[in-house]
PDB file of C-alpha atoms in Angstrom:
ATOM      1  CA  UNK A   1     211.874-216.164 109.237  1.00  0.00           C
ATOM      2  CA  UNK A   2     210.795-212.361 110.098  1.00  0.00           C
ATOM      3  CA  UNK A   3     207.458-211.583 109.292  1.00  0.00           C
ATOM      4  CA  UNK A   4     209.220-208.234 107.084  1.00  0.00           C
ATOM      5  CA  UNK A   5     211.499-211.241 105.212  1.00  0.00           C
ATOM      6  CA  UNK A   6     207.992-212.815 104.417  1.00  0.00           C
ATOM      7  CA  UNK A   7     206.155-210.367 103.124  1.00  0.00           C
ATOM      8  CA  UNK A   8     209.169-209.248 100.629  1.00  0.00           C
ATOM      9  CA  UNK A   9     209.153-213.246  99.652  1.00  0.00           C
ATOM     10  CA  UNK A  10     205.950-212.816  99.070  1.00  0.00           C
ATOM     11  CA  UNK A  11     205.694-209.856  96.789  1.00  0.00           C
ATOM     12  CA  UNK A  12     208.803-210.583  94.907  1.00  0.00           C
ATOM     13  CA  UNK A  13     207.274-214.114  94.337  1.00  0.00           C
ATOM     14  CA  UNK A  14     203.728-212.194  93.101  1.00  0.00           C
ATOM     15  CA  UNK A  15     205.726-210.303  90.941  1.00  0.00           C
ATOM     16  CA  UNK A  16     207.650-213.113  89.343  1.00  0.00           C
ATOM     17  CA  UNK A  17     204.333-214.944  88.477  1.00  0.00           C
ATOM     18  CA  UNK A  18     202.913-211.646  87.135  1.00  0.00           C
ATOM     19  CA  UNK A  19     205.817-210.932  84.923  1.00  0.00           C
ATOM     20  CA  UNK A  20     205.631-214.672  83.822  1.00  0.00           C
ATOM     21  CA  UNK A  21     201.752-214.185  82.998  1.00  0.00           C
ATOM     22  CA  UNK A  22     201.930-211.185  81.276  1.00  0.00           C
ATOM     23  CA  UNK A  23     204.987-212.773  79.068  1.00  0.00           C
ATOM     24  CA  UNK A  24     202.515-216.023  78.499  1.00  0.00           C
ATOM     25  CA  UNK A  25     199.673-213.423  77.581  1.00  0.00           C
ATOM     26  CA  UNK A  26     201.975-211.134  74.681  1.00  0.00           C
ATOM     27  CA  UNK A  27     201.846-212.892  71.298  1.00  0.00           C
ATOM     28  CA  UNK A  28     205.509-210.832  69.182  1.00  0.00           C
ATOM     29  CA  UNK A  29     204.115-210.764  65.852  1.00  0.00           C
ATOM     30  CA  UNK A  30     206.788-209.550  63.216  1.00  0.00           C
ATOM     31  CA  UNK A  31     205.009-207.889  59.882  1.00  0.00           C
ATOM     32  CA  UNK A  32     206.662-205.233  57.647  1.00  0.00           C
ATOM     33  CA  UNK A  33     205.318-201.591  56.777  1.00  0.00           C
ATOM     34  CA  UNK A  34     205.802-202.032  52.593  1.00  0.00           C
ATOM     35  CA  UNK A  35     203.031-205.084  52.223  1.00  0.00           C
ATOM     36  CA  UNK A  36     200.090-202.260  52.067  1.00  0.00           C
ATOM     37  CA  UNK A  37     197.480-203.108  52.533  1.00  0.00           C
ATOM     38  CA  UNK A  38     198.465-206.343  53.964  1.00  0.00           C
ATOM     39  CA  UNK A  39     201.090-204.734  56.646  1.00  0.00           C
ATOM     40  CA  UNK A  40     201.802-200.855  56.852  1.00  0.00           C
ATOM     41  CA  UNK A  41     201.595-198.259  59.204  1.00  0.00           C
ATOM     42  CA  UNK A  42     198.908-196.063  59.720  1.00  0.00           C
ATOM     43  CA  UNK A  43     200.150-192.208  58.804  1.00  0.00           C
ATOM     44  CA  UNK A  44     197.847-190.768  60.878  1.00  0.00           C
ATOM     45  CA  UNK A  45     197.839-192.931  64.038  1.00  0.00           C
ATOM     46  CA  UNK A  46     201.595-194.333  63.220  1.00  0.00           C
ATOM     47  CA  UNK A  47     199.998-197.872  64.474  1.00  0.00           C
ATOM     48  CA  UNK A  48     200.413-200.872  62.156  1.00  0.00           C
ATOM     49  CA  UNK A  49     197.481-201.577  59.982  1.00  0.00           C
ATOM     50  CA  UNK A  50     196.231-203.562  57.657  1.00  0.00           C
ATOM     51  CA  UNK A  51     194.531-206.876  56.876  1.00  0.00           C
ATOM     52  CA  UNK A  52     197.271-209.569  58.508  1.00  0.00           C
ATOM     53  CA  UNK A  53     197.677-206.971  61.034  1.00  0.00           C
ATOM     54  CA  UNK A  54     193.652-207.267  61.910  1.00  0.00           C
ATOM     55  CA  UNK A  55     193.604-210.724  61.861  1.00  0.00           C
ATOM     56  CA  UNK A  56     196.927-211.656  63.802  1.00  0.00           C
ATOM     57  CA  UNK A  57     194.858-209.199  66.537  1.00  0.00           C
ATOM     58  CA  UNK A  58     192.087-211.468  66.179  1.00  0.00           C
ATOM     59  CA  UNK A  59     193.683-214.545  66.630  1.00  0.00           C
ATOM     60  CA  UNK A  60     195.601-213.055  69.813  1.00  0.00           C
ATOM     61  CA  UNK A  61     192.456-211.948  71.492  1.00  0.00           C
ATOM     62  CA  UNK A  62     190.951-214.788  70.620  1.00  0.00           C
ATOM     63  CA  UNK A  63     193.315-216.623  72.588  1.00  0.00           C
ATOM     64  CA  UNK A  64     193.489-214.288  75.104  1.00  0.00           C
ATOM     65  CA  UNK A  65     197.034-212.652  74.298  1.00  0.00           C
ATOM     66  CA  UNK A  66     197.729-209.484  74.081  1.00  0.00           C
ATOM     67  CA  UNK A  67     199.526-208.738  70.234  1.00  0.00           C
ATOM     68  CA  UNK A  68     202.663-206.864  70.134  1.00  0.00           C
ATOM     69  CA  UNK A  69     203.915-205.762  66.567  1.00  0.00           C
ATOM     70  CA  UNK A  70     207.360-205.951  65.733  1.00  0.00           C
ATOM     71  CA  UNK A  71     207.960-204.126  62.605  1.00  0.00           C
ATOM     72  CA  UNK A  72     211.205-205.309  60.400  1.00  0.00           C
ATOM     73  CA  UNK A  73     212.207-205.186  56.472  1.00  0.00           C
ATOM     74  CA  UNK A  74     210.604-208.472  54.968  1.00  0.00           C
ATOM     75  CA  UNK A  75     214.142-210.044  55.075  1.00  0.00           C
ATOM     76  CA  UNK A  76     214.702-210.240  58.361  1.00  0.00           C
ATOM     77  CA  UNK A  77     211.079-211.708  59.149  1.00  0.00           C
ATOM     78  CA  UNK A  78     212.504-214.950  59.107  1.00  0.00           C
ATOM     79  CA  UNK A  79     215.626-214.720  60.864  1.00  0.00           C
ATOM     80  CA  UNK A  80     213.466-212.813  63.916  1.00  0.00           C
ATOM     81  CA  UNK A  81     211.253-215.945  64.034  1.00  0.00           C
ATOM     82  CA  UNK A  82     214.160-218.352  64.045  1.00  0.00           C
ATOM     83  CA  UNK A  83     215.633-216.806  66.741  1.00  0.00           C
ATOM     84  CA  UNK A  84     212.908-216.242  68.924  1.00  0.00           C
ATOM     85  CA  UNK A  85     212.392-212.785  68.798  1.00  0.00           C
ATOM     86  CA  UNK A  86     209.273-212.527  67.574  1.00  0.00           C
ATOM     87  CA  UNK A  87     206.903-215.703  68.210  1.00  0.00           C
ATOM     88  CA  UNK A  88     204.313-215.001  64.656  1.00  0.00           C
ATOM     89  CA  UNK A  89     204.916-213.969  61.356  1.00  0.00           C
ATOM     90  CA  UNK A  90     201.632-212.220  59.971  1.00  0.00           C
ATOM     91  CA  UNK A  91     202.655-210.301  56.748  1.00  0.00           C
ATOM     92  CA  UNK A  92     202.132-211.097  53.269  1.00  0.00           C
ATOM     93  CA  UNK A  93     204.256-213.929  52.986  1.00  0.00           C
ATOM     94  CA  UNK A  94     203.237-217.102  50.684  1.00  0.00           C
ATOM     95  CA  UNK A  95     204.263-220.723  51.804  1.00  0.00           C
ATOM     96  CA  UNK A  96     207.390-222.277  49.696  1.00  0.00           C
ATOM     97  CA  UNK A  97     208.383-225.239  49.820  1.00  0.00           C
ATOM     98  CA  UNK A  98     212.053-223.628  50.734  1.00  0.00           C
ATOM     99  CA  UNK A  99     210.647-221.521  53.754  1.00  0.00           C
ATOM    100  CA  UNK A 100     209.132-224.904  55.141  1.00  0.00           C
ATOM    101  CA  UNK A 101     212.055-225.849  55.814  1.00  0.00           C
ATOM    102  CA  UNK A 102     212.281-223.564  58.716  1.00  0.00           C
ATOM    103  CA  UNK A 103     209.234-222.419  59.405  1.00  0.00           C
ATOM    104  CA  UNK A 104     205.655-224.184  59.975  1.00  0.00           C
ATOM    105  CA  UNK A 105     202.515-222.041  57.724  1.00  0.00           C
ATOM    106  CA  UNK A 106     199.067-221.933  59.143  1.00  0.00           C
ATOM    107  CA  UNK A 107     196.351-223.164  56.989  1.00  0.00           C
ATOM    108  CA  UNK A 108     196.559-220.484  53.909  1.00  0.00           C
ATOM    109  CA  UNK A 109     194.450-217.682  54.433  1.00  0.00           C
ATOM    110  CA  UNK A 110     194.669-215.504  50.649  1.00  0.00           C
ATOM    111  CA  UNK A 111     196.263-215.945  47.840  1.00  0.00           C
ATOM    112  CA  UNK A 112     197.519-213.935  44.733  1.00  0.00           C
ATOM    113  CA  UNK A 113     199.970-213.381  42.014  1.00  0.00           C
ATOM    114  CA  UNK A 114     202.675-210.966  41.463  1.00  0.00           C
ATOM    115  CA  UNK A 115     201.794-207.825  38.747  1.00  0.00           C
ATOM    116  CA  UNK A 116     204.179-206.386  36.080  1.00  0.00           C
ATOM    117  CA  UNK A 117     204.454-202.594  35.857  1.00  0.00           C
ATOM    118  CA  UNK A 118     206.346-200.137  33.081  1.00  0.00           C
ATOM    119  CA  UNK A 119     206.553-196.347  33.262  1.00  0.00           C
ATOM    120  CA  UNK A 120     203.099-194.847  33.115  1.00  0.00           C
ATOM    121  CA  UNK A 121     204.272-193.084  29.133  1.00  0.00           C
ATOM    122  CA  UNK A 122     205.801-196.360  28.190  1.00  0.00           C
ATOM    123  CA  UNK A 123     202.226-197.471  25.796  1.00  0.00           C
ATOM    124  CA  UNK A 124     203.652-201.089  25.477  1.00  0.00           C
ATOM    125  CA  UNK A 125     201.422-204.336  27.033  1.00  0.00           C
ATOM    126  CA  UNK A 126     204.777-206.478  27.495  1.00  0.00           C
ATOM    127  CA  UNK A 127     205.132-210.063  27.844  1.00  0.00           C
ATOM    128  CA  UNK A 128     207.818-211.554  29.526  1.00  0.00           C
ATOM    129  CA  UNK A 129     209.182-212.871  26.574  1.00  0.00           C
ATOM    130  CA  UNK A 130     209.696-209.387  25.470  1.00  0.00           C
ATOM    131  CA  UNK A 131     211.648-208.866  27.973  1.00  0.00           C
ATOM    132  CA  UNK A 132     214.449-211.183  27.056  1.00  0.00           C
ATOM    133  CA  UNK A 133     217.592-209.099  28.163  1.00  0.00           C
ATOM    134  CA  UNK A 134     216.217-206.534  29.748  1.00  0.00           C
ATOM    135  CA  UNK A 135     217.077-205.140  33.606  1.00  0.00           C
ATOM    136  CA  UNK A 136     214.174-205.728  36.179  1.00  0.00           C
ATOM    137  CA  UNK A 137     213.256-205.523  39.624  1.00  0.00           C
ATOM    138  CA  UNK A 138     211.293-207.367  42.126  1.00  0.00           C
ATOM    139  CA  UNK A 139     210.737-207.127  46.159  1.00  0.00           C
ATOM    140  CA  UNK A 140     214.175-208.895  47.501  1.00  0.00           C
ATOM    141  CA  UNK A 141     213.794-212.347  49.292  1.00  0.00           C
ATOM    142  CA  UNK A 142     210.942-212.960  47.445  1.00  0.00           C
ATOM    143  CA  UNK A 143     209.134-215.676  45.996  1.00  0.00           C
ATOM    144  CA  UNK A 144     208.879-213.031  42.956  1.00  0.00           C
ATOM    145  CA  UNK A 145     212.408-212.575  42.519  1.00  0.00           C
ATOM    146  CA  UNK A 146     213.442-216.886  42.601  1.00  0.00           C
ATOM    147  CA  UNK A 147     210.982-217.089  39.632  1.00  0.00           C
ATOM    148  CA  UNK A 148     212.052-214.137  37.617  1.00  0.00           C
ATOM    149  CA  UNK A 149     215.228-215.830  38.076  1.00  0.00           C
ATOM    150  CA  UNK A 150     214.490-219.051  37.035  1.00  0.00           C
ATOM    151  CA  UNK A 151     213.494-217.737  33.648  1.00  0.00           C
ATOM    152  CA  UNK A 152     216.733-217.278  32.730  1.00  0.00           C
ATOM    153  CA  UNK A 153     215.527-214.564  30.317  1.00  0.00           C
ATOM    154  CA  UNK A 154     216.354-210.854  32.011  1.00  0.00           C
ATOM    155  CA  UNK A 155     219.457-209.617  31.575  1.00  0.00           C
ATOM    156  CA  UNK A 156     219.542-208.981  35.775  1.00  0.00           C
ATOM    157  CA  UNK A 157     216.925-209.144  38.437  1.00  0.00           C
ATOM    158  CA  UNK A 158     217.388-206.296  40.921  1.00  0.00           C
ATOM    159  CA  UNK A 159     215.938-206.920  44.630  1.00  0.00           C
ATOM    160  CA  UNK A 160     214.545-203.866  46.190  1.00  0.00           C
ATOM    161  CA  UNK A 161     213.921-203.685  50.011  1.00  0.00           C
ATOM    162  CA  UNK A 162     209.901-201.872  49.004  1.00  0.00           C
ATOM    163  CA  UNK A 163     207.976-201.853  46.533  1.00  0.00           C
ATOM    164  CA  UNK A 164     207.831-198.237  45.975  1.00  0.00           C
ATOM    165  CA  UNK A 165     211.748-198.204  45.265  1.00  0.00           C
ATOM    166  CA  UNK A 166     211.321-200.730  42.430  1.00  0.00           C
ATOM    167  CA  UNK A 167     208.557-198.429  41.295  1.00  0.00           C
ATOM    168  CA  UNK A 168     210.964-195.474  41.402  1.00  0.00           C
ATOM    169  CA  UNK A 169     213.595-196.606  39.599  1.00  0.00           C
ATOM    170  CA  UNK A 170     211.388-197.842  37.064  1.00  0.00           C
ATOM    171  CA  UNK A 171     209.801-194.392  36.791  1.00  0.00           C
ATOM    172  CA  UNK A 172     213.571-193.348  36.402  1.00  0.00           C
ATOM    173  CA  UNK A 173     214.495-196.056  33.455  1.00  0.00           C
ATOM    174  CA  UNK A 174     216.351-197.703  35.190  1.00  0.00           C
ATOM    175  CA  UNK A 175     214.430-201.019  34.769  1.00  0.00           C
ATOM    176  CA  UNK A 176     212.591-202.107  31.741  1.00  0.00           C
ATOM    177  CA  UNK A 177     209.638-203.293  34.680  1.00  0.00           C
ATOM    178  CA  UNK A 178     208.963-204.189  37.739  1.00  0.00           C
ATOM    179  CA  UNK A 179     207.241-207.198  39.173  1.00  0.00           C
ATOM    180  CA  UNK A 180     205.630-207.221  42.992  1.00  0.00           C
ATOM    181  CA  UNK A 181     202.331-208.654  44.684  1.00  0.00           C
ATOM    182  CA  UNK A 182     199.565-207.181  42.697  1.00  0.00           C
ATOM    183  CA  UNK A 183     196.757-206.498  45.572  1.00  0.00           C
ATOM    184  CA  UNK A 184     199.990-204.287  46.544  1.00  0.00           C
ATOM    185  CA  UNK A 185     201.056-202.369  43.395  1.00  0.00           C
ATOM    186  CA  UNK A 186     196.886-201.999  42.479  1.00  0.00           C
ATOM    187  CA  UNK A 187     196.468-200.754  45.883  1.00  0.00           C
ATOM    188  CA  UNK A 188     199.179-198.268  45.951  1.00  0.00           C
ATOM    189  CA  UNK A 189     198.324-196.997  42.301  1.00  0.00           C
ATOM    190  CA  UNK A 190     195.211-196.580  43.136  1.00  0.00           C
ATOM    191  CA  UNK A 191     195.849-193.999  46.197  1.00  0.00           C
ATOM    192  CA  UNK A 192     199.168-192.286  44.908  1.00  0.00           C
ATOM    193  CA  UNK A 193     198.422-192.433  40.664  1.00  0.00           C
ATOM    194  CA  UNK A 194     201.307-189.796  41.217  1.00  0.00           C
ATOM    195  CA  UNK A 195     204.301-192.756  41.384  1.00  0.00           C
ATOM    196  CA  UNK A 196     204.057-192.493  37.407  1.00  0.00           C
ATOM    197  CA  UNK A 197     203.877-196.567  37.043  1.00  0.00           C
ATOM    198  CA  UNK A 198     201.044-198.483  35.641  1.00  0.00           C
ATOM    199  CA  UNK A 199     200.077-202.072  35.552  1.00  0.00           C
ATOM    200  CA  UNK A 200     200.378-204.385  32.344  1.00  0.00           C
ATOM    201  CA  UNK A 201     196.815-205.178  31.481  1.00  0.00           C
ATOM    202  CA  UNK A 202     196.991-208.966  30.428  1.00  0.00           C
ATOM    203  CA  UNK A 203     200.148-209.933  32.035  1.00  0.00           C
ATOM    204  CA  UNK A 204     199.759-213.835  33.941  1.00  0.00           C
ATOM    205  CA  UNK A 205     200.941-214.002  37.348  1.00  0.00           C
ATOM    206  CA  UNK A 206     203.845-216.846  36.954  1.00  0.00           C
ATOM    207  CA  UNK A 207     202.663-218.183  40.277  1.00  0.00           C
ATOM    208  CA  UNK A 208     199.442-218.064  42.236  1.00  0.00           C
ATOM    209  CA  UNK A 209     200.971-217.911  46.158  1.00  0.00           C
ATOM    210  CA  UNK A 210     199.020-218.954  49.225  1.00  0.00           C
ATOM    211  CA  UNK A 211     199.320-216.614  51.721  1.00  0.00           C
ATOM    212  CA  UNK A 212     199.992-218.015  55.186  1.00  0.00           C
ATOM    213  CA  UNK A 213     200.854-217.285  58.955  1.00  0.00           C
ATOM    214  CA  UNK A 214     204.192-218.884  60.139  1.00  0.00           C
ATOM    215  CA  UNK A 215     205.423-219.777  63.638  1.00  0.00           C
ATOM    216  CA  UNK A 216     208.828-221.678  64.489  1.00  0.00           C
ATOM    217  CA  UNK A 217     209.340-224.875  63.169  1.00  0.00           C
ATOM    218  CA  UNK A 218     208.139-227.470  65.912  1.00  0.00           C
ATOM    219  CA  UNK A 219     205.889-224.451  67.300  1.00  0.00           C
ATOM    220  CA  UNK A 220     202.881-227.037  67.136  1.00  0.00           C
ATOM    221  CA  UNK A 221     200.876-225.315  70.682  1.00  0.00           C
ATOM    222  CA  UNK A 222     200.853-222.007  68.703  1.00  0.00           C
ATOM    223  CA  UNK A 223     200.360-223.413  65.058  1.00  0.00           C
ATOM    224  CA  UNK A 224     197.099-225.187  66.673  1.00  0.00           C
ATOM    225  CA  UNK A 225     195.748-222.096  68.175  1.00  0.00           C
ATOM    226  CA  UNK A 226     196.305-220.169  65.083  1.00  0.00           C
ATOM    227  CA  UNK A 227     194.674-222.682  62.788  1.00  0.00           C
ATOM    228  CA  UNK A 228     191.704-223.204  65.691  1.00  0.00           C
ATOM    229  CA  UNK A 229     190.897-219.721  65.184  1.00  0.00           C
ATOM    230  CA  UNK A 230     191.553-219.301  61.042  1.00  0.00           C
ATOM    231  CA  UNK A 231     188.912-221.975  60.836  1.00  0.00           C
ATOM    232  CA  UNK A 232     186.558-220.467  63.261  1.00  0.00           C
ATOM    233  CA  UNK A 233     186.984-216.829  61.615  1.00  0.00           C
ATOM    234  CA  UNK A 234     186.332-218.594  57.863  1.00  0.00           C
ATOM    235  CA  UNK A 235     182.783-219.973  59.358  1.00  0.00           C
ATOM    236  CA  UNK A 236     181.654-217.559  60.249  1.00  0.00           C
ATOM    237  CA  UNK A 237     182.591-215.248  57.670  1.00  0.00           C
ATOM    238  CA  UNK A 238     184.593-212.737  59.728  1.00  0.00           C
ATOM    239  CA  UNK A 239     188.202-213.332  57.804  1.00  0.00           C
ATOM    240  CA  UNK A 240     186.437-212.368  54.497  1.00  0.00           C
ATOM    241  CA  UNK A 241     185.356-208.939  56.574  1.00  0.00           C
ATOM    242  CA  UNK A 242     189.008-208.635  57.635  1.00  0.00           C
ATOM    243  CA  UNK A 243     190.229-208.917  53.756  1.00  0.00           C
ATOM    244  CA  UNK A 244     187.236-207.020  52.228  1.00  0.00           C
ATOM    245  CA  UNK A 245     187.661-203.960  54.227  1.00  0.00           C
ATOM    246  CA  UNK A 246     191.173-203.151  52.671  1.00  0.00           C
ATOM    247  CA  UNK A 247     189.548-204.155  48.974  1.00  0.00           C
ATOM    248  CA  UNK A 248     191.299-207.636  49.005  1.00  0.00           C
TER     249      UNK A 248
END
């Protein structure tokens, strides 16, 4: 063969490992910009932020990958992992029994309950009982809106793509109240007190979620890695630091 047919061999075989390294060394991590402050995006630096966005960057490094954030509407989180577009799902996502089905969860790394909220003039502490009849809304696909559901008691349970359009239309009458992760509705009251929303004092969370990672069911290289590196991050006290610095 030509020594000029050997060296382009060559090169085009360098290249073909590099582009397979550098594909090996990218962990696709799909999060959404409504979970603030677990997943949003920065409005100064338009970069994603936020708590599972710190510590899916940590657990990349520490494997040495390189994270790339794929940002999608919590719906389609799911469907992106399932069909391999994205190889992580860091958001703020609790572990069901029905998402196990598709997915494999990390070892949890938070957990929470959902909040109710009224229109900030509306002086009434409800219960849910109190809301027999009544039209609310919740974040759509979640684990919020199967247990609102379940009740029976509302008269209809509107899904909302964000939080802050639930919290809209709520300002608006147009639902009685809203229900959505609370470190996310306290979080958001407490920056913009101008959405004209409050939170029921009083009002217990129907469910306590466990906040998780998820990779693709059968994923069990990456779900080791990610657990390896949850559990070193708990000892020594650096996923509390992660969580504390966006007052989780």
């Amino acid at each position: 063969m030509p020594r000029k047919n050997i060296v382009a061999c060559l090169v085009t075989a360098a290249a073909l490992v590099a582009a397979r390294a550098n594909a090996q060394d990218t962990l696709t991590v799909g999060i959404t910009t409504t979970g603030v402050p677990f997943t949003f995006v920065d409005t100064k630096s338009l970069a994603p932020t936020g708590a599972m966005v710190d510590l899916a960057t940590k657990i990349a490094t520490e494997n040495g990958m390189r994270p790339d954030f794929q940002i999608s509407a919590f719906p389609a989180l799911i469907p992106a992992l399932t069909t391999g577009k994205i190889n992580l799902i860091s958001a703020a996502m609790f572990v069901t029994e029905k998402r196990k089905e598709v997915l494999d969860f990390s070892v949890p790394v938070y957990e929470y309950g959902e909040a109710m909220f009224v229109r900030a003039d509306d002086p009434t502490n409800y219960s849910m009982q109190a809301l027999r009849g009544e039209i609310v809304g919740a974040p759509i696909g979640s684990a919020i809106a199967d247990d609102l559901k379940a009740t029976h008691l509302f008269g209809e349970v509107r899904e909302y793509e964000s939080i802050g359009d639930i919290m809209h239309d709520v300002k608006l009458g147009r639902l009685k109240a809203g229900f959505a992760d609370r470190p996310i509705v306290a979080y958001e009251l407490a920056q913009r007190p101008e959405l004209g929303v409050r939170l029921v004092p009083g009002y217990q969370a129907m469910h306590i979620g466990q906040v998780a990672l998820a990779v693709d069911k059968g994923n069990e290289t990456l779900l080791a890695r990610v657990n390896a590196t949850i559990a070193k991050l708990k000892q020594n006290g650096d996923l509390s630091k992660i969580f504390a610095h966006y007052g989780l």
